[in-house]
Amino acid sequence: AAGATIPAHYIKDVEATSAGKTVLKAMFSGSVSQNPFLSFKFKGGAKGDKVVVKWTDSKGDSRTDEAAIA
């Protein structure tokens, strides 16, 4: 209402690793949706192996999550 600019806030970098190896590395820009969906496949993973996904946003915040391959 005051005409102030709202700074962009979006996910910039995503990295997925499995067994200590990077299986996905991506850089996004301001065109990413508010609740993005990311899907990918890689070779060499076995059932029960963990996949760790880390992201960093445009404000410098980051998060890491992990899941087991089903």
Short mmCIF file of N, CA and C in Angstrom, two decimals:
data_model
loop_
_atom_site.label_atom_id
_atom_site.label_comp_id
_atom_site.label_asym_id
_atom_site.label_seq_id
_atom_site.Cartn_x
_atom_site.Cartn_y
_atom_site.Cartn_z
N ALA A 1 0.82 -1.19 0.00
CA ALA A 1 0.00 0.00 0.00
C ALA A 1 0.87 1.25 0.00
N ALA A 2 2.05 1.18 0.62
CA ALA A 2 2.94 2.34 0.69
C ALA A 2 3.82 2.46 -0.55
N GLY A 3 3.72 1.50 -1.46
CA GLY A 3 4.52 1.54 -2.68
C GLY A 3 5.93 0.99 -2.52
N ALA A 4 6.20 0.36 -1.39
CA ALA A 4 7.54 -0.21 -1.16
C ALA A 4 7.73 -1.49 -1.98
N THR A 5 8.94 -1.68 -2.43
CA THR A 5 9.27 -2.89 -3.20
C THR A 5 9.37 -4.08 -2.25
N ILE A 6 8.81 -5.21 -2.68
CA ILE A 6 8.90 -6.45 -1.90
C ILE A 6 10.06 -7.26 -2.49
N PRO A 7 11.10 -7.55 -1.70
CA PRO A 7 12.24 -8.31 -2.23
C PRO A 7 11.83 -9.72 -2.63
N ALA A 8 12.46 -10.21 -3.69
CA ALA A 8 12.20 -11.58 -4.16
C ALA A 8 12.64 -12.58 -3.10
N HIS A 9 11.89 -13.67 -2.98
CA HIS A 9 12.23 -14.75 -2.05
C HIS A 9 11.91 -16.07 -2.75
N TYR A 10 12.94 -16.79 -3.14
CA TYR A 10 12.77 -18.03 -3.89
C TYR A 10 13.95 -18.97 -3.63
N ILE A 11 13.77 -20.23 -3.97
CA ILE A 11 14.84 -21.22 -3.85
C ILE A 11 15.84 -20.97 -4.98
N LYS A 12 17.13 -20.86 -4.62
CA LYS A 12 18.18 -20.59 -5.60
C LYS A 12 18.93 -21.85 -6.01
N ASP A 13 19.39 -22.62 -5.03
CA ASP A 13 20.23 -23.78 -5.31
C ASP A 13 19.65 -25.03 -4.65
N VAL A 14 19.70 -26.13 -5.38
CA VAL A 14 19.26 -27.43 -4.86
C VAL A 14 20.35 -28.44 -5.18
N GLU A 15 20.69 -29.26 -4.19
CA GLU A 15 21.66 -30.34 -4.42
C GLU A 15 21.15 -31.60 -3.75
N ALA A 16 21.16 -32.70 -4.49
CA ALA A 16 20.76 -33.99 -3.95
C ALA A 16 21.97 -34.92 -4.01
N THR A 17 22.19 -35.65 -2.90
CA THR A 17 23.29 -36.60 -2.85
C THR A 17 22.78 -37.97 -2.41
N SER A 18 23.48 -38.98 -2.83
CA SER A 18 23.20 -40.35 -2.40
C SER A 18 24.53 -41.07 -2.30
N ALA A 19 24.75 -41.74 -1.20
CA ALA A 19 26.01 -42.45 -0.95
C ALA A 19 27.21 -41.52 -1.09
N GLY A 20 27.05 -40.25 -0.69
CA GLY A 20 28.14 -39.30 -0.74
C GLY A 20 28.42 -38.70 -2.10
N LYS A 21 27.65 -39.07 -3.12
CA LYS A 21 27.86 -38.56 -4.48
C LYS A 21 26.71 -37.64 -4.87
N THR A 22 27.03 -36.56 -5.55
CA THR A 22 26.01 -35.65 -6.03
C THR A 22 25.27 -36.29 -7.20
N VAL A 23 23.93 -36.38 -7.08
CA VAL A 23 23.12 -36.97 -8.15
C VAL A 23 22.26 -35.92 -8.84
N LEU A 24 22.17 -34.72 -8.26
CA LEU A 24 21.42 -33.62 -8.87
C LEU A 24 21.98 -32.31 -8.33
N LYS A 25 22.19 -31.37 -9.22
CA LYS A 25 22.60 -30.02 -8.83
C LYS A 25 21.83 -29.08 -9.73
N ALA A 26 21.07 -28.15 -9.14
CA ALA A 26 20.23 -27.24 -9.93
C ALA A 26 20.32 -25.83 -9.37
N MET A 27 20.19 -24.86 -10.26
CA MET A 27 20.13 -23.45 -9.89
C MET A 27 18.83 -22.89 -10.45
N PHE A 28 18.02 -22.27 -9.59
CA PHE A 28 16.73 -21.72 -10.00
C PHE A 28 16.78 -20.20 -9.95
N SER A 29 15.78 -19.58 -10.58
CA SER A 29 15.67 -18.12 -10.56
C SER A 29 14.30 -17.73 -10.01
N GLY A 30 13.95 -16.48 -10.11
CA GLY A 30 12.71 -15.98 -9.55
C GLY A 30 11.45 -16.55 -10.16
N SER A 31 11.55 -17.34 -11.20
CA SER A 31 10.35 -17.90 -11.84
C SER A 31 9.87 -19.19 -11.19
N VAL A 32 10.49 -19.63 -10.09
CA VAL A 32 10.08 -20.85 -9.39
C VAL A 32 8.80 -20.57 -8.60
N SER A 33 7.86 -21.51 -8.63
CA SER A 33 6.60 -21.31 -7.93
C SER A 33 6.79 -21.30 -6.41
N GLN A 34 5.78 -20.85 -5.70
CA GLN A 34 5.86 -20.74 -4.24
C GLN A 34 6.04 -22.11 -3.58
N ASN A 35 5.41 -23.13 -4.11
CA ASN A 35 5.53 -24.49 -3.59
C ASN A 35 6.00 -25.41 -4.72
N PRO A 36 7.28 -25.35 -5.06
CA PRO A 36 7.76 -26.10 -6.23
C PRO A 36 7.75 -27.61 -6.01
N PHE A 37 7.55 -28.35 -7.10
CA PHE A 37 7.61 -29.81 -7.10
C PHE A 37 8.82 -30.19 -7.94
N LEU A 38 9.69 -31.02 -7.40
CA LEU A 38 10.89 -31.44 -8.10
C LEU A 38 10.94 -32.96 -8.13
N SER A 39 11.13 -33.51 -9.31
CA SER A 39 11.22 -34.96 -9.46
C SER A 39 12.44 -35.26 -10.32
N PHE A 40 13.18 -36.31 -9.98
CA PHE A 40 14.35 -36.69 -10.77
C PHE A 40 14.64 -38.17 -10.57
N LYS A 41 15.38 -38.74 -11.50
CA LYS A 41 15.82 -40.13 -11.43
C LYS A 41 17.33 -40.16 -11.55
N PHE A 42 17.94 -41.19 -10.96
CA PHE A 42 19.38 -41.37 -11.12
C PHE A 42 19.68 -42.86 -11.05
N LYS A 43 20.79 -43.24 -11.64
CA LYS A 43 21.21 -44.64 -11.64
C LYS A 43 22.12 -44.92 -10.46
N GLY A 44 22.08 -46.15 -9.98
CA GLY A 44 23.00 -46.58 -8.94
C GLY A 44 22.41 -46.62 -7.55
N GLY A 45 21.18 -46.13 -7.39
CA GLY A 45 20.54 -46.17 -6.07
C GLY A 45 19.86 -47.51 -5.84
N ALA A 46 19.89 -47.98 -4.61
CA ALA A 46 19.24 -49.24 -4.26
C ALA A 46 18.18 -48.98 -3.20
N LYS A 47 17.21 -49.86 -3.13
CA LYS A 47 16.15 -49.73 -2.14
C LYS A 47 16.76 -49.60 -0.74
N GLY A 48 16.29 -48.58 -0.01
CA GLY A 48 16.78 -48.34 1.34
C GLY A 48 17.91 -47.32 1.42
N ASP A 49 18.59 -47.05 0.29
CA ASP A 49 19.63 -46.02 0.29
C ASP A 49 19.01 -44.67 0.61
N LYS A 50 19.77 -43.82 1.29
CA LYS A 50 19.27 -42.48 1.62
C LYS A 50 19.62 -41.48 0.53
N VAL A 51 18.67 -40.58 0.26
CA VAL A 51 18.89 -39.45 -0.63
C VAL A 51 18.76 -38.20 0.23
N VAL A 52 19.78 -37.35 0.21
CA VAL A 52 19.78 -36.12 0.98
C VAL A 52 19.62 -34.95 0.03
N VAL A 53 18.63 -34.09 0.30
CA VAL A 53 18.36 -32.93 -0.54
C VAL A 53 18.57 -31.67 0.30
N LYS A 54 19.41 -30.76 -0.21
CA LYS A 54 19.67 -29.50 0.48
C LYS A 54 19.34 -28.36 -0.47
N TRP A 55 18.66 -27.34 0.05
CA TRP A 55 18.38 -26.16 -0.76
C TRP A 55 18.77 -24.91 -0.01
N THR A 56 19.05 -23.86 -0.78
CA THR A 56 19.37 -22.54 -0.25
C THR A 56 18.49 -21.53 -0.97
N ASP A 57 17.92 -20.58 -0.22
CA ASP A 57 17.05 -19.60 -0.87
C ASP A 57 17.74 -18.26 -1.05
N SER A 58 17.03 -17.32 -1.65
CA SER A 58 17.60 -16.01 -1.99
C SER A 58 17.88 -15.14 -0.76
N LYS A 59 17.40 -15.54 0.41
CA LYS A 59 17.69 -14.81 1.64
C LYS A 59 18.86 -15.43 2.40
N GLY A 60 19.44 -16.53 1.85
CA GLY A 60 20.57 -17.19 2.49
C GLY A 60 20.18 -18.30 3.45
N ASP A 61 18.87 -18.52 3.63
CA ASP A 61 18.42 -19.62 4.49
C ASP A 61 18.58 -20.94 3.75
N SER A 62 18.76 -22.02 4.49
CA SER A 62 18.90 -23.33 3.86
C SER A 62 18.18 -24.39 4.68
N ARG A 63 17.95 -25.51 4.05
CA ARG A 63 17.29 -26.64 4.70
C ARG A 63 17.81 -27.92 4.08
N THR A 64 17.88 -28.95 4.89
CA THR A 64 18.31 -30.27 4.43
C THR A 64 17.29 -31.30 4.88
N ASP A 65 16.88 -32.16 3.95
CA ASP A 65 15.96 -33.25 4.24
C ASP A 65 16.52 -34.53 3.66
N GLU A 66 16.11 -35.65 4.20
CA GLU A 66 16.55 -36.94 3.62
C GLU A 66 15.40 -37.92 3.61
N ALA A 67 15.49 -38.86 2.68
CA ALA A 67 14.48 -39.91 2.54
C ALA A 67 15.15 -41.16 2.02
N ALA A 68 14.53 -42.29 2.28
CA ALA A 68 15.06 -43.56 1.79
C ALA A 68 14.41 -43.90 0.45
N ILE A 69 15.18 -44.51 -0.43
CA ILE A 69 14.64 -44.95 -1.71
C ILE A 69 13.70 -46.10 -1.47
N ALA A 70 12.49 -46.01 -2.01
CA ALA A 70 11.47 -47.05 -1.82
C ALA A 70 11.58 -48.14 -2.86
#
